[in-house]
mmCIF file of C-alpha atoms in Angstrom:
data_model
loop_
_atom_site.group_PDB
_atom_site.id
_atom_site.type_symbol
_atom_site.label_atom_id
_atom_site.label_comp_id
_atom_site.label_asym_id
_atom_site.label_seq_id
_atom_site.Cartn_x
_atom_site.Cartn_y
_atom_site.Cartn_z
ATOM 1 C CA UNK A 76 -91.523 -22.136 -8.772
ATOM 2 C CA UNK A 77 -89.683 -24.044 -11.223
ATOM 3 C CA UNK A 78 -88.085 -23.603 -14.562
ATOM 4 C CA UNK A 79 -86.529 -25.585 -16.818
ATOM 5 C CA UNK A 80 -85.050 -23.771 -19.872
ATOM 6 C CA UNK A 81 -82.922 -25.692 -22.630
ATOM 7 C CA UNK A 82 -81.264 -28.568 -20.426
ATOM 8 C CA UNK A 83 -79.142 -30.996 -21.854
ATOM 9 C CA UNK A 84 -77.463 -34.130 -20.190
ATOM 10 C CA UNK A 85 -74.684 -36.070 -21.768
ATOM 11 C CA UNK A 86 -73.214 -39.179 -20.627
ATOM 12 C CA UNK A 87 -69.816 -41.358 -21.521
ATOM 13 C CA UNK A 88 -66.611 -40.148 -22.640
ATOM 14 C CA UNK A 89 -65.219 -37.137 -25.343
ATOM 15 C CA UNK A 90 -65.425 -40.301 -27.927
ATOM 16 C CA UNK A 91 -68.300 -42.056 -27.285
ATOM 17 C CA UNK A 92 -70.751 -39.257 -25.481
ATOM 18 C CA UNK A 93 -74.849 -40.108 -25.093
ATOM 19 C CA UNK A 94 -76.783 -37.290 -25.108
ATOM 20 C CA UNK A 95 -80.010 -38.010 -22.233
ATOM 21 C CA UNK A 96 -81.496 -34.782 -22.516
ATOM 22 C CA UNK A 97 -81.735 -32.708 -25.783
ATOM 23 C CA UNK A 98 -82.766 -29.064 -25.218
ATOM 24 C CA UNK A 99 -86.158 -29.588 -22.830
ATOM 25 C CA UNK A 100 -87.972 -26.825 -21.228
ATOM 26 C CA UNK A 101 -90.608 -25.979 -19.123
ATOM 27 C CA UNK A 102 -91.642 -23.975 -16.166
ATOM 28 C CA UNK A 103 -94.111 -25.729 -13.375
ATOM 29 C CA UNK A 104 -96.034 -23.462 -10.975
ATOM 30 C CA UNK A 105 -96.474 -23.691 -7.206
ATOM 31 C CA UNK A 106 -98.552 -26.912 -6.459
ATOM 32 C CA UNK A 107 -99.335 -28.443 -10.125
ATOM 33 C CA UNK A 108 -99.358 -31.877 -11.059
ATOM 34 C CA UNK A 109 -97.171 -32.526 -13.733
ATOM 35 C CA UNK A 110 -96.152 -36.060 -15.198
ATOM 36 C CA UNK A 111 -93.817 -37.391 -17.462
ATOM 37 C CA UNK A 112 -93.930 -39.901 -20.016
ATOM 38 C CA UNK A 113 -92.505 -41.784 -22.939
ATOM 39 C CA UNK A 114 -90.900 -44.785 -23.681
ATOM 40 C CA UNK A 115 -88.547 -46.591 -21.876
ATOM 41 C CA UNK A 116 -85.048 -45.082 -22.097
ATOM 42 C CA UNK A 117 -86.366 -41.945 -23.664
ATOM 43 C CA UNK A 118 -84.775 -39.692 -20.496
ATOM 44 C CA UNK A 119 -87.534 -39.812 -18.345
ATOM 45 C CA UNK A 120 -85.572 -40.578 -14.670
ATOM 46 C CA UNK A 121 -82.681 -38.451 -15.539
ATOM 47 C CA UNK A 122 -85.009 -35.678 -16.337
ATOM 48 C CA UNK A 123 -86.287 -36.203 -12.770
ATOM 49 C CA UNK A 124 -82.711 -37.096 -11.462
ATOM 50 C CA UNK A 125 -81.367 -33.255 -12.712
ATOM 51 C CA UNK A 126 -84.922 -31.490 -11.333
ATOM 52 C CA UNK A 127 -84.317 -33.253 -8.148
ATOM 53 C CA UNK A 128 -80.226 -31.753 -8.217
ATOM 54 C CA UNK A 129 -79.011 -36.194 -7.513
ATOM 55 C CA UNK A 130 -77.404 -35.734 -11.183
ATOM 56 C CA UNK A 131 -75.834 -32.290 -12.087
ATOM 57 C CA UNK A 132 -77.131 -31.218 -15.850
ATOM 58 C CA UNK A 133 -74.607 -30.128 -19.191
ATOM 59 C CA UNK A 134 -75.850 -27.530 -20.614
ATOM 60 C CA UNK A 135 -78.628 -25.214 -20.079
ATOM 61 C CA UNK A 136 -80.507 -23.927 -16.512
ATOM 62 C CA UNK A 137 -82.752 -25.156 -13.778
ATOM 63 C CA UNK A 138 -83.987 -22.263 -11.611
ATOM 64 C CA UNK A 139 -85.467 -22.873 -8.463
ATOM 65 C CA UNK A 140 -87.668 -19.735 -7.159
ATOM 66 C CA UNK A 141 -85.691 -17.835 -9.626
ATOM 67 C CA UNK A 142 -82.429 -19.028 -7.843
ATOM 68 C CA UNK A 143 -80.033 -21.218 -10.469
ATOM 69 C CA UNK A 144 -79.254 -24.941 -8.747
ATOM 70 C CA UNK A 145 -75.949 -24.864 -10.123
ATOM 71 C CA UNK A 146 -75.167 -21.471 -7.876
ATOM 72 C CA UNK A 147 -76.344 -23.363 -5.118
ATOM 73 C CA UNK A 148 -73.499 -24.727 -2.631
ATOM 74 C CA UNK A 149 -72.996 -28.142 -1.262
ATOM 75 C CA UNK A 150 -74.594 -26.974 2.088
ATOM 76 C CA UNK A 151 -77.585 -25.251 0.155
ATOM 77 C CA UNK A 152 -78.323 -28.546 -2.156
ATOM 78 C CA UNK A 153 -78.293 -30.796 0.882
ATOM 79 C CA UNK A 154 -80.472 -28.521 2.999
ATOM 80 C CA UNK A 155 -82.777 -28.213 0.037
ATOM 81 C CA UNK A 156 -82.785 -32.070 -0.596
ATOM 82 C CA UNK A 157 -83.495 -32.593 3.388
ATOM 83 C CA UNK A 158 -86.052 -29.817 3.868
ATOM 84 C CA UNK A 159 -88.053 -29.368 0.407
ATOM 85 C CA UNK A 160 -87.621 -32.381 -1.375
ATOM 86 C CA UNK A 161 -89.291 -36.031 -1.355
ATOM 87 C CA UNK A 162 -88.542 -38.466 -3.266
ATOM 88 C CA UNK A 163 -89.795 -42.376 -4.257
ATOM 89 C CA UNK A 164 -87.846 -44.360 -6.113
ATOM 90 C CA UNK A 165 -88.531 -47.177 -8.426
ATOM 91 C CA UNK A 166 -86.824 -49.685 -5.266
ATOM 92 C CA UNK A 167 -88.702 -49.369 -1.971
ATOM 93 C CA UNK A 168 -85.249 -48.652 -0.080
ATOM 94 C CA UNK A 169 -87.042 -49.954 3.202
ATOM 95 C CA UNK A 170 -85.327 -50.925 6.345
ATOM 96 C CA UNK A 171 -87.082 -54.974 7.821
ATOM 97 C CA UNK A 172 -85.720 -54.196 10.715
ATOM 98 C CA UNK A 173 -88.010 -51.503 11.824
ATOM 99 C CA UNK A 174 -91.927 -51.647 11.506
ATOM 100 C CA UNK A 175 -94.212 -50.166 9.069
ATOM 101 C CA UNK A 176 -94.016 -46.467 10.867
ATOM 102 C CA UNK A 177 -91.137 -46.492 11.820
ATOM 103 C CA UNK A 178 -89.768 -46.505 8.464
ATOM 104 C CA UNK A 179 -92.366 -43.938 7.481
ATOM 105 C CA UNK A 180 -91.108 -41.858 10.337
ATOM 106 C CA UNK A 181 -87.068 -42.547 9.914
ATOM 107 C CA UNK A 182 -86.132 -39.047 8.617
ATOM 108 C CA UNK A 183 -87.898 -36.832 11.183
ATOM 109 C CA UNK A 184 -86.375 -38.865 14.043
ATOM 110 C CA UNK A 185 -83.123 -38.943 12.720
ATOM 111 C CA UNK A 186 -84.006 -34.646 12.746
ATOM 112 C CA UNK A 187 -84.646 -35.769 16.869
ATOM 113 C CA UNK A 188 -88.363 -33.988 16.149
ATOM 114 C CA UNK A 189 -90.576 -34.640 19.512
ATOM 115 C CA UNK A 190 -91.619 -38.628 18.617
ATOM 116 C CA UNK A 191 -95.091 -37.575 19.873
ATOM 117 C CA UNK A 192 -95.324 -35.427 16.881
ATOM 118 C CA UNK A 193 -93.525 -37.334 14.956
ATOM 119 C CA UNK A 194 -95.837 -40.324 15.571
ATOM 120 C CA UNK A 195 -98.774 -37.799 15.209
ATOM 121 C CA UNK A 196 -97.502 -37.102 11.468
ATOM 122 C CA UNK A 197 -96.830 -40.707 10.832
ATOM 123 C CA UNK A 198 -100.688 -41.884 11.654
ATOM 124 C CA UNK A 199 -102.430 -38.800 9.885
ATOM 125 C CA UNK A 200 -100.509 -39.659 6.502
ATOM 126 C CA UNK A 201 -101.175 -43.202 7.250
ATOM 127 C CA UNK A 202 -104.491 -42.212 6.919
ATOM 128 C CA UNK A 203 -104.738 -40.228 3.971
ATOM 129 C CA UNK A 204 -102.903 -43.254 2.048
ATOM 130 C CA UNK A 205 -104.851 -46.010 3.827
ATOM 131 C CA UNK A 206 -102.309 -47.851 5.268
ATOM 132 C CA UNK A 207 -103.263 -47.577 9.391
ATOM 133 C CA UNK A 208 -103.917 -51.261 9.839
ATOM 134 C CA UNK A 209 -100.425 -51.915 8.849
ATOM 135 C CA UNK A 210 -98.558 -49.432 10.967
ATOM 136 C CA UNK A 211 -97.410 -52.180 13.208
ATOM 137 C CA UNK A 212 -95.778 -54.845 10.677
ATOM 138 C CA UNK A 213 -92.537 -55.063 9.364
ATOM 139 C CA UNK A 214 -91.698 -54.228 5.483
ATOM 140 C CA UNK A 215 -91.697 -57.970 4.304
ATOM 141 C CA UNK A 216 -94.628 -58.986 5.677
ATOM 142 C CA UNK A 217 -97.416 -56.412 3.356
ATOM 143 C CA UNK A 218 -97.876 -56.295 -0.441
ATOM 144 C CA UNK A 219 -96.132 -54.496 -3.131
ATOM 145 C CA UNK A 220 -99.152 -51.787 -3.472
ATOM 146 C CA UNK A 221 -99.028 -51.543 0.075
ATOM 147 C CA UNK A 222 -94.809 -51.082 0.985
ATOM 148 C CA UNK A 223 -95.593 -48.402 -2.137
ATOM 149 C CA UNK A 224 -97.948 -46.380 -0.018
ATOM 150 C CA UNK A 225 -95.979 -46.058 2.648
ATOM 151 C CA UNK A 226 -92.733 -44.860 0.845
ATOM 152 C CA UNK A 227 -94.906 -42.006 -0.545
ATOM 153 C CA UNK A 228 -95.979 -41.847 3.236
ATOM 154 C CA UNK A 229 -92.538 -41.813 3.934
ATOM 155 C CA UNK A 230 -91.581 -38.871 1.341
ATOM 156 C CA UNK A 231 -94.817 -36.925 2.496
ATOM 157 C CA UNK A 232 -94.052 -36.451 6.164
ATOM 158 C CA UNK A 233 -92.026 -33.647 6.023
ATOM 159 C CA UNK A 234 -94.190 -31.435 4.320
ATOM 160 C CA UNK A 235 -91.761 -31.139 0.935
ATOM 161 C CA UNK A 236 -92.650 -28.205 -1.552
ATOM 162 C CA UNK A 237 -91.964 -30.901 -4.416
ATOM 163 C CA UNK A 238 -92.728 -34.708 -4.274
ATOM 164 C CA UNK A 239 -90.887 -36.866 -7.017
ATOM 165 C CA UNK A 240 -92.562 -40.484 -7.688
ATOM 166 C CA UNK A 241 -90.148 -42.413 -10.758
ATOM 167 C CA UNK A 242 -92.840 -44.592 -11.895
ATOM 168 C CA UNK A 243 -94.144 -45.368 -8.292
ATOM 169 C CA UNK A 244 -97.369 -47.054 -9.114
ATOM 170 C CA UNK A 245 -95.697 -49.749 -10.654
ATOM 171 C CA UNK A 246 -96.910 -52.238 -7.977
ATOM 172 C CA UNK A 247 -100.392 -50.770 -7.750
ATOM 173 C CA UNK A 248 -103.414 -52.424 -9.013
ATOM 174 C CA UNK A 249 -105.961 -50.227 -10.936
ATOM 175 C CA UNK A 250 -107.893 -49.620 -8.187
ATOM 176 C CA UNK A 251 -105.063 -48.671 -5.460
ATOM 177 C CA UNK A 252 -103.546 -46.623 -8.420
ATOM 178 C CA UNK A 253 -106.721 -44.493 -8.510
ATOM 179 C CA UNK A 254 -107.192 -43.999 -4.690
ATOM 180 C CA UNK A 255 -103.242 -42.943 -4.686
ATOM 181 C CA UNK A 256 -103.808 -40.083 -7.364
ATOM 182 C CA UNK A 257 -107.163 -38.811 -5.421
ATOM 183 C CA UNK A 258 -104.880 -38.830 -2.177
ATOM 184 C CA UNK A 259 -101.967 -36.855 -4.032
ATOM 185 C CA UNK A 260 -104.693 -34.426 -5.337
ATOM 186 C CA UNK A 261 -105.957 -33.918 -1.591
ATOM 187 C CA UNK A 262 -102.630 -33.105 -0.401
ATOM 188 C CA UNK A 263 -102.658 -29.867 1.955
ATOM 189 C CA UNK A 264 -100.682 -26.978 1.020
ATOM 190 C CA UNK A 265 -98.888 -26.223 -2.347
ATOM 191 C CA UNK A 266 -97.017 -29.834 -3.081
ATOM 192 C CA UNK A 267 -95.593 -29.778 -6.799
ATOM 193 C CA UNK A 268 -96.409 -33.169 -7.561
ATOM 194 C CA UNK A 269 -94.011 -34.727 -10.560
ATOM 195 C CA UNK A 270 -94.542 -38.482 -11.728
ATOM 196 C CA UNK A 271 -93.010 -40.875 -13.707
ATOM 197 C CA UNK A 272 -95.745 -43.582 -14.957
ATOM 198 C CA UNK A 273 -96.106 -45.724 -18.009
ATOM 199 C CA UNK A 274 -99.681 -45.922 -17.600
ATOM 200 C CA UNK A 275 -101.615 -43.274 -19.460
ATOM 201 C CA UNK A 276 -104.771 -43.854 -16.996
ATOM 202 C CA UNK A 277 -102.506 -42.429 -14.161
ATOM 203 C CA UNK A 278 -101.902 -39.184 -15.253
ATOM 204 C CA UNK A 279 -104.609 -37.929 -17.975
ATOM 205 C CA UNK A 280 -105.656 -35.723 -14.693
ATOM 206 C CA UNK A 281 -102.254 -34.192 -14.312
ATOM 207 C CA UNK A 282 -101.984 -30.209 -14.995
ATOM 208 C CA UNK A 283 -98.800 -30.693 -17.193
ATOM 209 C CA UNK A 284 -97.879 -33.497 -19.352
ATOM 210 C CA UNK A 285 -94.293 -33.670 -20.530
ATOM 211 C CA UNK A 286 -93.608 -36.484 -23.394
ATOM 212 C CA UNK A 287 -90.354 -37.655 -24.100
ATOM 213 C CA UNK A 288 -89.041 -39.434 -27.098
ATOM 214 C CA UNK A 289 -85.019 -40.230 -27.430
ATOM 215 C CA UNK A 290 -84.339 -37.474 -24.739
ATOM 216 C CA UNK A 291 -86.282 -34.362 -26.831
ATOM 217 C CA UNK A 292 -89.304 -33.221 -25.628
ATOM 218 C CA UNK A 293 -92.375 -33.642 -28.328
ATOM 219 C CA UNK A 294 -95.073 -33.125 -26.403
ATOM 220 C CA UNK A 295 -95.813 -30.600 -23.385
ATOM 221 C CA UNK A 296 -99.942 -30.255 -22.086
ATOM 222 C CA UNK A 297 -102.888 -31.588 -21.179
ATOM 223 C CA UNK A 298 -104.235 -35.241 -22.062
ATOM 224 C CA UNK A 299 -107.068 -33.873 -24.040
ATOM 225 C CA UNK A 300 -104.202 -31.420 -25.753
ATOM 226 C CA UNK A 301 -102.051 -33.839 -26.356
ATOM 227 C CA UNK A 302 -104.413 -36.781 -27.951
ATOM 228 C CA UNK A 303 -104.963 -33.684 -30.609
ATOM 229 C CA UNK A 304 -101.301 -32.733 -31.364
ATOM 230 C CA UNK A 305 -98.461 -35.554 -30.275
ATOM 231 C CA UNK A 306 -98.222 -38.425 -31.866
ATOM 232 C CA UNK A 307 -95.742 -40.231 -29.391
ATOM 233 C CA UNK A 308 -98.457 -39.638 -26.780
ATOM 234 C CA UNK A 309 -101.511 -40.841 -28.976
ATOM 235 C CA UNK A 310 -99.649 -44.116 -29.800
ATOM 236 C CA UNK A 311 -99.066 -44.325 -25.789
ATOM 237 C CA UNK A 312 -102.706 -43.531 -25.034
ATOM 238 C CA UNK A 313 -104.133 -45.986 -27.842
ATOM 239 C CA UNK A 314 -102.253 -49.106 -27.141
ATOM 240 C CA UNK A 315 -103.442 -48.780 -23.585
ATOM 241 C CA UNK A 316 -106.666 -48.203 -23.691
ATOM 242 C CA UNK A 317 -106.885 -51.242 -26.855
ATOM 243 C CA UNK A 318 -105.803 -53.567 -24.223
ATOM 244 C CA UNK A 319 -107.758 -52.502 -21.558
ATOM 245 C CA UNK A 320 -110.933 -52.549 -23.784
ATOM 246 C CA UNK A 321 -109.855 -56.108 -24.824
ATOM 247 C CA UNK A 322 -110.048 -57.618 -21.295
#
């Protein structure tokens, strides 16, 4: 569904030009969990920024269903953002002013879809991310684990094809962290699934691991193939799981 094949990303000016991205490829199937990881600064949200066409890329291609983003027009990328895309950022980006499902709901009323299935949509995802008894609050008044939930709520509504979380179980504890990945591996359909985490025990069960270092990719599969041939990842992996051990 997806390919990524030599991208590069550059920022600054002709004299004083950072390159982001340094020749990374991959291709992601139809409905796989794939997560990204390395050290802070190593490219990992403007690798997600260019998949998710917010930043345009410098060199190389990004084919979606065989179809090159950068042949897409304006009217194509928006539609494509609007109708196939979700997205959580690091920042909630929540609105006090309207209650817990309302904000979940925003984008589908703002497409004037029938509120009764609208609020029908709202409550089953609700569910799934076990968040119902908090449908009626406003944003400042629930946890950080919780206003998480229900911006991945919020990007899940509208059924997109991919859903992009930049390290969106930041605010989880362990134990949230874990329900959210068994919800995300219940989802219905054929959701590609990419995520951003620094913790190693969120994504070992992810299809596709891509490891960054200094904007190169060094490492691309699974966590058991990975702990045998990248080094960037075993240092990740070891650190963690010393601390954890030590508590």
């Amino acid at each position: 569904m997806l390919q990524v094949q030599n991208i590069e990303k550059y920022y600054g000016s002709k004299n004083n030009v950072t390159k982001a991205l340094d020749r990374v490829s991959f291709d992601v199937e139809a409905g796989e969990f794939l997560a990204i990881m390395g050290a802070s600064g190593s490219g990992k949200t403007t690798l997600l920024n260019c998949i998710s066409t917010i930043d345009t890329i410098s060199a190389g291609k990004i084919l979606l269903d065989g179809v090159s983003v950068a042949d897409l027009s304006e009217a194509e990328l928006a539609k494509f953002r609007r109708e196939r895309l979700g997205f959580v950022f690091q920042d909630f980006n929540l609105l006090d002013t309207l209650t817990i499902e309302e904000n979940i709901g925003l984008a589908l009323s703002l497409n004037h879809q029938d509120p009764g299935a609208v609020q029908n949509r709202v409550r089953e995802m609700a569910g799934k991310l076990g968040i119902s008894d908090i449908l009626e609050k406003f944003p400042y008044q629930v946890s950080g684990g919780q206003k998480q939930r229900l911006t991945i709520a919020r990007a899940l509504v509208g059924n997109p094809q991919i859903l992009i979380l930049d390290d969106s179980a930041s605010a989880l504890d362990y134990a949230t962290d874990a329900a959210l990945r068994k919800a995300l591996r219940e989802l219905p359909g054929e959701t590609t699934v990419f995520i951003v985490s620094q913790r190693a025990s969120s994504i070992q069960h992810a299809d596709q691991i891509i490891v960054l270092d200094d904007g190169m990719m060094v490492g691309c599969g699974t966590h058991e193939e990975l702990l045998r041939s990248c080094e960037v990842y075993q240092e990740i992996y070891y650190s963690q799981y010393a601390k954890t051990e030590s508590h």
